[in-house]
Short mmCIF file of C-alpha atoms in Angstrom, two decimals:
data_model
loop_
_atom_site.label_atom_id
_atom_site.label_comp_id
_atom_site.label_asym_id
_atom_site.label_seq_id
_atom_site.Cartn_x
_atom_site.Cartn_y
_atom_site.Cartn_z
CA MET G 1 -16.37 19.64 25.44
CA THR G 2 -17.99 19.40 21.42
CA PHE G 3 -18.11 16.75 19.44
CA GLU G 4 -15.32 18.47 17.12
CA GLU G 5 -13.30 18.83 20.10
CA GLY G 6 -13.48 15.10 20.67
CA LEU G 7 -12.71 14.06 17.09
CA ALA G 8 -9.94 16.93 17.33
CA ALA G 9 -7.62 14.29 20.37
CA TRP G 10 -8.65 11.91 19.13
CA LEU G 11 -7.69 12.32 15.37
CA PRO G 12 -3.95 12.09 15.99
CA ARG G 13 -4.31 8.81 17.54
CA GLN G 14 -5.57 6.50 14.52
CA ARG G 15 -2.80 5.04 13.33
CA TRP G 16 -3.75 6.66 9.58
CA PHE G 17 -4.20 10.17 10.54
CA ALA G 18 -1.31 11.80 8.73
CA GLY G 19 -0.43 15.29 10.54
CA LYS G 20 0.66 13.28 13.91
CA GLY G 21 3.05 15.90 15.43
CA THR G 22 1.59 18.79 13.78
CA PRO G 23 -0.97 21.04 16.06
CA ILE G 24 -4.83 20.83 14.70
CA ASP G 25 -6.27 24.28 13.68
CA ASP G 26 -9.57 23.51 13.98
CA VAL G 27 -11.76 20.88 12.36
CA THR G 28 -14.55 20.70 10.37
CA ILE G 29 -17.55 18.30 9.53
CA VAL G 30 -17.75 19.33 5.59
CA SER G 31 -20.64 16.51 5.38
CA ASP G 32 -22.36 14.48 7.50
CA THR G 33 -25.15 11.64 6.68
CA VAL G 34 -27.38 9.11 9.71
CA LEU G 35 -26.60 6.06 7.23
CA VAL G 36 -28.90 4.33 10.82
CA ASP G 37 -31.13 6.61 12.28
CA ALA G 38 -31.68 4.00 15.68
CA GLU G 39 -29.35 3.45 18.80
CA PRO G 40 -27.22 2.28 18.12
CA GLY G 41 -26.81 4.46 15.01
CA LEU G 42 -23.83 5.20 12.51
CA ARG G 43 -23.05 8.65 10.87
CA HIS G 44 -21.00 9.06 7.70
CA LEU G 45 -18.56 11.60 7.92
CA ILE G 46 -16.01 14.07 5.64
CA VAL G 47 -13.62 16.28 8.36
CA ALA G 48 -11.79 18.75 7.59
CA VAL G 49 -8.58 18.66 9.87
CA SER G 50 -6.65 22.32 9.27
CA GLN G 51 -2.78 21.84 10.20
CA GLY G 52 0.12 24.84 9.60
CA GLY G 53 -1.82 25.92 7.20
CA GLY G 54 -3.16 22.96 5.40
CA ALA G 55 -6.14 20.95 5.25
CA ASP G 56 -6.84 17.17 4.85
CA ARG G 57 -10.40 15.81 4.55
CA TYR G 58 -10.47 12.59 6.81
CA GLN G 59 -13.35 9.53 6.40
CA VAL G 60 -15.26 8.59 9.73
CA LEU G 61 -17.95 6.52 10.34
CA ALA G 62 -19.42 6.99 13.81
CA GLY G 63 -21.13 4.70 15.85
CA LEU G 64 -23.83 6.48 18.56
CA ARG G 65 -24.55 5.26 21.93
CA ALA G 66 -25.59 5.80 25.24
CA ALA G 67 -23.48 3.27 26.18
CA ILE G 68 -20.09 1.91 24.93
CA PRO G 69 -19.80 -2.53 26.10
CA ASP G 70 -16.33 -3.01 27.53
CA GLU G 71 -15.97 -4.49 23.67
CA LEU G 72 -15.72 -1.07 21.69
CA LYS G 73 -14.34 0.86 24.25
CA HIS G 74 -11.07 1.42 22.74
CA ALA G 75 -12.49 2.70 20.38
CA VAL G 76 -14.52 5.85 22.07
CA ILE G 77 -14.09 8.81 20.41
CA GLY G 78 -16.14 11.59 22.68
CA PRO G 79 -19.52 12.70 23.43
CA ALA G 80 -21.62 13.74 20.56
CA GLY G 81 -24.68 15.48 22.56
CA HIS G 82 -28.05 14.39 23.52
CA GLY G 83 -26.44 11.77 26.16
CA LEU G 84 -24.68 9.72 23.09
CA THR G 85 -21.23 8.90 22.97
CA ALA G 86 -19.12 8.79 19.61
CA TYR G 87 -17.18 5.88 18.85
CA ASP G 88 -15.44 4.60 14.64
CA GLY G 89 -18.37 2.75 13.97
CA LEU G 90 -15.74 0.27 11.95
CA TYR G 91 -15.13 -1.91 14.61
CA ASP G 92 -19.59 -2.27 15.65
CA PRO G 93 -20.25 -5.78 13.87
CA HIS G 94 -24.02 -4.58 14.48
CA LEU G 95 -22.94 -1.55 12.73
CA THR G 96 -20.99 -2.27 9.59
CA ARG G 97 -23.73 -4.19 8.33
CA ARG G 98 -25.34 -1.87 6.84
CA LEU G 99 -22.51 -0.69 4.62
CA LEU G 100 -22.92 -4.29 2.81
CA GLN G 101 -26.90 -4.01 2.83
CA ALA G 102 -27.14 -0.68 1.18
CA MET G 103 -24.18 -1.74 -1.01
CA ALA G 104 -26.42 -4.96 -2.40
CA GLY G 105 -29.57 -2.35 -2.94
CA GLN G 106 -27.20 -0.21 -4.31
CA GLU G 107 -28.75 2.41 -2.40
CA THR G 108 -28.13 6.31 -1.98
CA ILE G 109 -27.95 7.95 0.74
CA GLY G 110 -27.41 11.85 0.25
CA PRO G 111 -24.78 12.63 -0.81
CA VAL G 112 -22.89 8.04 -0.55
CA ARG G 113 -23.84 5.75 -2.75
CA PHE G 114 -23.62 2.25 -2.68
CA ALA G 115 -22.67 0.22 -5.56
CA VAL G 116 -22.21 -3.83 -7.03
CA GLU G 117 -20.27 -5.25 -9.86
CA PRO G 118 -23.12 -6.60 -11.97
CA GLU G 119 -24.33 -9.82 -11.36
CA THR G 120 -22.53 -10.20 -7.72
CA MET G 121 -24.14 -11.17 -4.74
CA ILE G 122 -23.28 -10.27 -1.52
CA ASP G 123 -24.28 -11.85 1.67
CA THR G 124 -25.79 -9.26 3.89
CA SER G 125 -25.49 -11.23 7.63
CA LEU G 126 -21.96 -11.21 8.19
CA ASP G 127 -20.08 -9.66 10.28
CA SER G 128 -17.04 -8.20 10.61
CA LEU G 129 -13.45 -7.80 11.61
CA VAL G 130 -11.19 -5.32 11.83
CA LEU G 131 -7.61 -6.06 10.72
CA THR G 132 -4.81 -4.59 12.37
CA SER G 133 -1.79 -4.55 9.49
CA GLU G 134 -3.33 -1.63 7.71
CA GLN G 135 -1.61 2.50 7.99
CA SER G 136 -3.31 4.25 5.67
CA ASN G 137 -6.93 2.78 5.47
CA THR G 138 -9.16 0.83 7.64
CA SER G 139 -10.21 -2.56 6.20
CA LEU G 140 -12.57 -4.42 7.28
CA LEU G 141 -12.68 -8.45 7.43
CA PHE G 142 -16.63 -10.22 6.89
CA GLY G 143 -16.55 -13.63 7.40
CA GLU G 144 -14.53 -15.24 4.20
CA ASN G 145 -16.20 -13.79 1.62
CA GLY G 146 -15.38 -10.20 1.51
CA ILE G 147 -13.06 -7.20 2.86
CA LEU G 148 -14.39 -3.33 2.89
CA LYS G 149 -10.53 -1.26 2.19
CA VAL G 150 -12.37 2.51 3.73
CA PHE G 151 -10.04 4.57 2.79
CA ARG G 152 -9.49 6.94 5.83
CA ARG G 153 -8.17 9.89 3.12
CA PRO G 154 -10.70 10.01 -0.06
CA SER G 155 -9.32 11.45 -2.85
CA PRO G 156 -11.16 13.10 -5.36
CA GLY G 157 -10.71 11.57 -8.88
CA PRO G 158 -10.73 7.80 -10.13
CA ASN G 159 -9.17 5.40 -7.20
CA PRO G 160 -6.74 3.04 -9.07
CA ASP G 161 -7.63 1.06 -5.93
CA LEU G 162 -10.96 0.28 -7.44
CA GLU G 163 -10.00 1.11 -12.04
CA VAL G 164 -7.43 -1.17 -12.22
CA PRO G 165 -8.52 -4.44 -10.69
CA ARG G 166 -11.59 -3.73 -11.72
CA ALA G 167 -9.87 -3.09 -15.58
CA LEU G 168 -7.70 -6.20 -14.60
CA ALA G 169 -10.64 -8.35 -14.06
CA ARG G 170 -12.38 -7.59 -16.99
CA LEU G 171 -10.35 -8.86 -19.05
CA GLY G 172 -9.74 -12.13 -17.48
CA SER G 173 -6.62 -11.50 -15.11
CA ARG G 174 -5.86 -14.35 -12.50
CA HIS G 175 -3.71 -12.28 -10.75
CA VAL G 176 -6.24 -9.95 -8.76
CA ALA G 177 -9.16 -9.91 -6.56
CA PRO G 178 -11.92 -8.92 -7.76
CA PRO G 179 -13.88 -6.41 -6.71
CA LEU G 180 -17.18 -6.69 -5.06
CA GLY G 181 -19.09 -3.69 -5.23
CA TRP G 182 -17.86 0.25 -3.88
CA VAL G 183 -19.17 3.18 -1.60
CA GLU G 184 -18.16 6.52 -3.38
CA THR G 185 -19.73 10.41 -2.88
CA THR G 186 -18.87 13.92 -4.45
CA MET G 187 -16.09 15.85 -3.65
CA ASP G 188 -14.67 19.03 -5.62
CA GLY G 189 -17.50 17.89 -7.95
CA ARG G 190 -15.52 14.76 -8.70
CA ALA G 191 -16.97 11.39 -7.50
CA THR G 192 -14.96 9.88 -5.18
CA VAL G 193 -14.47 6.73 -4.25
CA LEU G 194 -14.73 6.53 -0.34
CA ALA G 195 -14.85 2.00 0.06
CA VAL G 196 -14.26 -0.88 -1.97
CA LEU G 197 -16.10 -4.48 -1.22
CA SER G 198 -13.17 -7.54 -3.27
CA THR G 199 -13.53 -10.64 -3.02
CA TYR G 200 -11.14 -12.51 0.23
CA LEU G 201 -8.39 -14.60 -0.47
CA ARG G 202 -9.00 -17.81 2.11
CA SER G 203 -6.14 -19.66 2.89
CA ALA G 204 -3.67 -16.66 1.15
CA ALA G 205 -0.14 -16.21 2.51
CA ASP G 206 1.36 -12.42 2.05
CA GLY G 207 4.75 -12.72 0.51
CA TRP G 208 6.67 -10.82 3.44
CA SER G 209 5.38 -13.76 5.45
CA LEU G 210 6.32 -16.42 3.68
CA ALA G 211 10.17 -14.65 2.85
CA ALA G 212 10.03 -14.01 6.32
CA THR G 213 10.45 -17.66 7.27
CA SER G 214 12.19 -18.77 3.76
CA VAL G 215 15.40 -16.04 5.95
CA ARG G 216 14.67 -17.93 9.39
CA ASP G 217 15.08 -21.40 8.65
CA LEU G 218 19.20 -19.52 6.50
CA TYR G 219 19.37 -18.00 9.43
CA ALA G 220 19.18 -21.49 11.88
CA GLY G 221 20.55 -23.61 9.51
CA GLN G 222 24.03 -24.19 9.16
CA SER G 223 24.90 -22.73 6.11
CA ALA G 224 25.06 -19.55 4.54
CA ARG G 225 23.75 -21.03 0.68
CA ALA G 226 19.79 -20.51 -0.01
CA ALA G 227 19.75 -23.11 -2.11
CA GLU G 228 20.80 -25.02 0.97
CA ALA G 229 18.31 -23.78 3.49
CA GLY G 230 14.50 -25.84 4.12
CA GLY G 231 12.44 -22.55 2.92
CA ASP G 232 14.17 -21.87 -0.11
CA LEU G 233 11.57 -19.06 -1.76
CA ALA G 234 13.72 -18.82 -5.21
CA PRO G 235 11.05 -20.96 -7.68
CA GLU G 236 8.50 -18.88 -5.68
CA ALA G 237 10.23 -16.16 -6.57
CA HIS G 238 10.91 -16.64 -9.67
CA ARG G 239 6.68 -17.05 -10.46
CA LEU G 240 6.43 -14.01 -8.78
CA GLY G 241 8.28 -11.88 -10.87
CA GLU G 242 6.13 -13.85 -13.85
CA ALA G 243 2.90 -13.27 -12.65
CA THR G 244 3.80 -9.19 -12.21
CA ALA G 245 5.00 -9.43 -16.16
CA GLU G 246 1.70 -10.36 -16.58
CA VAL G 247 -0.32 -7.72 -14.55
CA HIS G 248 2.27 -5.31 -16.47
CA ARG G 249 1.03 -6.39 -19.94
CA ASP G 250 -2.44 -6.49 -18.88
CA LEU G 251 -1.84 -3.03 -17.70
CA ALA G 252 -0.39 -2.03 -20.73
CA GLU G 253 -3.60 -3.69 -22.61
CA ALA G 254 -6.12 -1.87 -20.36
CA PHE G 255 -4.46 1.92 -19.69
CA GLY G 256 -1.85 2.12 -22.93
CA THR G 257 1.12 2.80 -23.01
CA ASP G 258 3.84 5.63 -24.51
CA GLU G 259 6.76 6.24 -25.71
CA LEU G 260 9.15 9.31 -24.48
CA PRO G 261 11.97 10.63 -26.04
CA VAL G 262 15.61 10.35 -24.67
CA ALA G 263 15.08 13.02 -22.69
CA ALA G 264 13.15 11.68 -20.44
CA HIS G 265 15.89 9.67 -19.05
CA GLN G 266 17.63 12.97 -18.14
CA GLU G 267 14.35 14.73 -16.37
CA LEU G 268 14.09 10.92 -14.74
CA ALA G 269 17.31 11.50 -14.10
CA GLU G 270 17.32 15.34 -12.62
CA GLN G 271 13.86 14.12 -10.46
CA MET G 272 16.08 11.83 -8.27
CA GLN G 273 18.84 13.73 -7.74
CA GLY G 274 16.48 16.66 -6.79
CA ARG G 275 14.95 13.76 -4.34
CA LEU G 276 18.91 12.78 -2.95
CA ASP G 277 19.30 16.70 -2.14
CA THR G 278 16.68 16.58 -0.58
CA ALA G 279 17.87 13.43 1.82
CA VAL G 280 20.86 14.20 2.28
CA ILE G 281 19.99 17.31 4.07
CA ALA G 282 17.00 15.57 6.01
CA VAL G 283 19.88 12.46 6.42
CA PRO G 284 23.41 13.41 7.16
CA ALA G 285 24.10 9.49 7.75
CA LEU G 286 22.72 8.92 3.91
CA VAL G 287 26.23 11.63 2.74
CA PRO G 288 29.10 8.88 2.59
CA TYR G 289 26.65 7.71 0.18
CA ALA G 290 26.04 9.77 -2.31
CA HIS G 291 28.70 10.48 -4.28
CA ARG G 292 27.94 6.86 -5.53
CA LEU G 293 24.57 8.07 -6.12
CA ARG G 294 25.01 10.55 -8.49
CA GLU G 295 26.88 9.00 -10.27
CA ALA G 296 23.80 5.73 -11.18
CA TYR G 297 21.24 8.92 -12.02
CA ALA G 298 23.65 10.64 -13.67
CA GLU G 299 24.61 7.17 -15.95
CA LEU G 300 20.86 7.27 -16.22
CA ALA G 301 21.46 10.66 -18.06
CA THR G 302 23.58 9.37 -20.51
CA LEU G 303 20.57 6.77 -21.90
CA ASP G 304 20.02 7.43 -25.71
CA GLY G 305 17.48 5.46 -26.06
CA PRO G 306 13.05 6.00 -25.67
CA LEU G 307 12.13 5.15 -22.11
CA MET G 308 8.29 2.82 -21.96
CA VAL G 309 5.94 3.77 -20.05
CA GLN G 310 2.36 2.48 -18.44
CA ARG G 311 0.55 2.20 -16.21
CA ILE G 312 2.28 0.20 -12.62
CA HIS G 313 1.51 -0.99 -9.47
CA GLY G 314 3.23 1.81 -7.96
CA ASP G 315 3.91 0.69 -4.36
CA TYR G 316 4.95 -2.79 -4.85
CA HIS G 317 6.18 -5.20 -2.36
CA LEU G 318 6.22 -8.23 -0.76
CA GLY G 319 3.31 -6.81 1.57
CA GLN G 320 1.29 -6.64 -1.70
CA VAL G 321 0.98 -9.90 -3.01
CA MET G 322 -0.89 -13.09 -1.89
CA ARG G 323 0.19 -16.42 -2.92
CA THR G 324 -2.99 -18.69 -3.44
CA GLN G 325 -3.00 -21.77 -3.75
CA THR G 326 -3.31 -21.09 -7.71
CA GLY G 327 -0.79 -18.16 -7.69
CA TRP G 328 0.06 -15.28 -6.95
CA VAL G 329 -2.52 -12.06 -6.31
CA LEU G 330 -1.64 -8.39 -6.53
CA LEU G 331 -3.24 -6.38 -4.05
CA ASP G 332 -3.54 -2.63 -3.33
CA PHE G 333 -2.55 -0.62 -6.13
CA GLU G 334 -3.81 2.09 -4.60
CA GLY G 335 -0.13 4.01 -5.04
CA GLU G 336 1.20 5.75 -2.05
CA PRO G 337 -1.66 7.64 -0.20
CA ALA G 338 0.62 10.39 0.62
CA VAL G 339 1.26 10.81 -3.00
CA PRO G 340 -1.21 13.16 -5.43
CA LEU G 341 -4.18 10.86 -7.04
CA ALA G 342 -2.50 12.23 -10.85
CA GLN G 343 1.06 10.51 -9.77
CA ARG G 344 -0.28 7.82 -8.85
CA ARG G 345 -2.06 7.26 -11.80
CA ALA G 346 -0.38 8.61 -13.64
CA GLN G 347 2.38 6.68 -16.85
CA SER G 348 6.13 5.19 -15.00
CA SER G 349 8.39 2.65 -16.30
CA ALA G 350 7.37 -1.06 -15.28
CA LEU G 351 11.05 -2.20 -13.41
CA ARG G 352 9.81 0.57 -11.20
CA ASP G 353 7.80 -2.02 -9.69
CA VAL G 354 10.60 -4.53 -10.30
CA ALA G 355 13.02 -2.07 -8.58
CA GLY G 356 10.12 -2.03 -5.53
CA MET G 357 10.16 -5.78 -5.06
CA LEU G 358 14.23 -6.08 -5.35
CA ARG G 359 14.43 -3.69 -3.17
CA SER G 360 11.61 -5.78 -0.47
CA PHE G 361 13.41 -8.70 -1.04
CA ASP G 362 16.37 -6.56 1.20
CA TYR G 363 14.14 -5.59 3.71
CA ALA G 364 13.38 -9.42 4.18
CA ALA G 365 16.73 -10.43 4.42
CA ARG G 366 18.69 -7.51 6.27
CA HIS G 367 15.67 -7.21 8.57
CA GLN G 368 16.14 -10.52 9.96
CA LEU G 369 19.81 -10.04 10.77
CA PRO G 370 21.32 -12.48 14.77
CA GLY G 371 22.49 -9.76 16.17
CA PRO G 372 24.80 -11.55 18.77
CA GLY G 373 26.51 -14.94 17.46
CA ASP G 374 28.73 -14.56 13.20
CA PRO G 375 28.30 -11.11 12.21
CA VAL G 376 30.16 -12.37 8.92
CA ARG G 377 28.24 -15.73 8.24
CA ALA G 378 25.11 -14.30 8.49
CA ARG G 379 25.51 -10.70 6.34
CA ALA G 380 27.28 -13.62 3.33
CA ALA G 381 24.23 -15.92 4.21
CA ALA G 382 21.40 -12.38 3.59
CA ARG G 383 23.46 -11.03 0.53
CA ASP G 384 23.28 -14.89 -1.63
CA TRP G 385 19.90 -15.02 -0.44
CA VAL G 386 18.91 -11.70 -1.32
CA CYS G 387 20.85 -12.67 -4.56
CA ARG G 388 19.31 -15.37 -5.41
CA ASN G 389 15.78 -14.78 -5.18
CA GLN G 390 15.83 -11.28 -6.68
CA GLY G 391 17.53 -12.94 -9.58
CA ALA G 392 15.59 -15.86 -9.72
CA PHE G 393 12.13 -12.89 -9.66
CA CYS G 394 13.57 -10.87 -12.64
CA SER G 395 14.11 -14.32 -14.35
CA GLY G 396 10.88 -15.24 -13.97
CA TYR G 397 9.84 -11.05 -14.60
CA ALA G 398 11.68 -11.36 -18.35
CA GLN G 399 10.87 -14.38 -19.41
CA ALA G 400 7.20 -14.38 -18.61
CA GLY G 401 7.70 -11.02 -21.14
CA GLY G 402 8.62 -8.41 -19.14
CA ALA G 403 11.45 -6.27 -20.00
CA ASP G 404 14.57 -8.12 -19.01
CA PRO G 405 16.39 -6.79 -16.25
CA GLY G 406 19.76 -7.72 -17.03
CA LYS G 407 18.95 -5.49 -20.58
CA HIS G 408 18.51 -2.89 -18.86
CA ALA G 409 21.02 -2.60 -16.09
CA VAL G 410 21.46 0.66 -15.40
CA LEU G 411 17.35 2.08 -15.29
CA LEU G 412 16.77 -0.41 -12.77
CA ARG G 413 20.15 0.24 -11.32
CA ALA G 414 18.89 3.63 -10.76
CA LEU G 415 15.67 3.39 -9.78
CA THR G 416 16.24 0.40 -6.71
CA PHE G 417 18.38 3.35 -5.87
CA ASP G 418 16.01 5.90 -5.47
CA LYS G 419 13.16 3.12 -4.25
CA ALA G 420 16.20 3.64 -1.19
CA VAL G 421 16.43 6.89 -1.09
CA TYR G 422 13.26 7.14 -0.86
CA GLU G 423 13.21 4.58 2.36
CA VAL G 424 16.11 6.71 4.08
CA MET G 425 13.57 9.46 4.54
CA TYR G 426 10.73 7.54 6.19
CA GLU G 427 13.21 5.32 8.24
CA ALA G 428 14.97 8.01 9.48
CA ARG G 429 10.99 9.07 10.11
CA HIS G 430 9.32 6.43 11.63
CA ARG G 431 11.05 3.86 12.30
CA PRO G 432 14.86 4.67 12.91
CA ALA G 433 15.67 1.74 14.26
CA TRP G 434 15.59 0.31 10.29
CA LEU G 435 17.66 2.97 8.90
CA SER G 436 20.89 1.32 8.55
CA ILE G 437 18.50 -1.46 6.26
CA PRO G 438 18.40 0.71 3.58
CA LEU G 439 22.21 2.02 4.27
CA ASP G 440 24.13 -0.71 4.47
CA SER G 441 21.96 -1.87 1.11
CA ILE G 442 23.25 1.62 -0.95
CA ALA G 443 26.95 0.46 0.92
CA ASP G 444 26.69 -2.77 -0.70
CA ALA G 445 24.98 -2.11 -4.18
#
């Protein structure tokens, strides 16, 4: 077996591989850089994978050893020649220290460049631990100091996950984790970010976990009212709304805003209609609700004012925010990895982020609905929890200077439905057991 054949067998088994279910036609190593010329060794690879007439490029850091220890056997890729076996080097703390060393020294190794933010000191002695929650990337925790996000499908051009936090940190935003350094190369003649090292948020809890705890407390109690549950989340939802508005304000200052003409509402509605048409064909279970969705999009098309747009988060939900001791912090400004980079960096209505968070509150309540027991009481409790926390978030957002959701109800409703249609498509493809969550939400709207 050649090394490329080993990669072709290994890649589809990785969570971050985008081409699952489609046969691989060819695997080509387009860039091979030796980062550690010893044993164990480390090679930085850019791998082109051809599937069904298209091609994607992936980043692989391949460790090389003559004998693989038990703790790394799960990461084996395959034979690499010369009696060596290749494995995913990101799982090897002995090798990942080299990334910190190169970053601290601002080294350039072949086409790979390592950079650090001014006046930043990086501890190069720390061991790493791969986090298990990532889907499209791989993140390594170095002690309690930093977290390195490695982009498995690097895109040529400015990466929002470095571009945006750097800009916000320079404005003094307290709602971002400041970047410490990064790794980059050149692809298609453009600078391409390969990884970003950011400040690790100690003792923080992600919004999804906090919401899940609140919902569990509600369902375990005797009352169907969220305000009476022990883990009421509404005060934190309000603070999260405030933080979101403050980040949107800083994004507008850093990247500017634009005012689109009245016709932009109609164009936006037509785009939503097109996505709905595609979804209805792919997921017949959406058909009974299509008329309601089209009515919301048609109402959007009639709006006669300008449409304000700016840079936004783009993939905003409870899993993208962390509650620290000092407040809420927003993470992962990369946007939807499957969306083209130009689209992820494009301006949009700030209410698109609001819609994403409203949908996330709905998910948090519905995905834990108990089966046996009193379904009527449980669903009433879920609706009350969602309404309370969505309302608190919107109130905080408006009070902190964001566009008042109550005064932009038509636009927000259309954006929220558009997000739900996206969720229907996603769940049908990846988590059929969760398909009822967005469908039930559309039915209840």
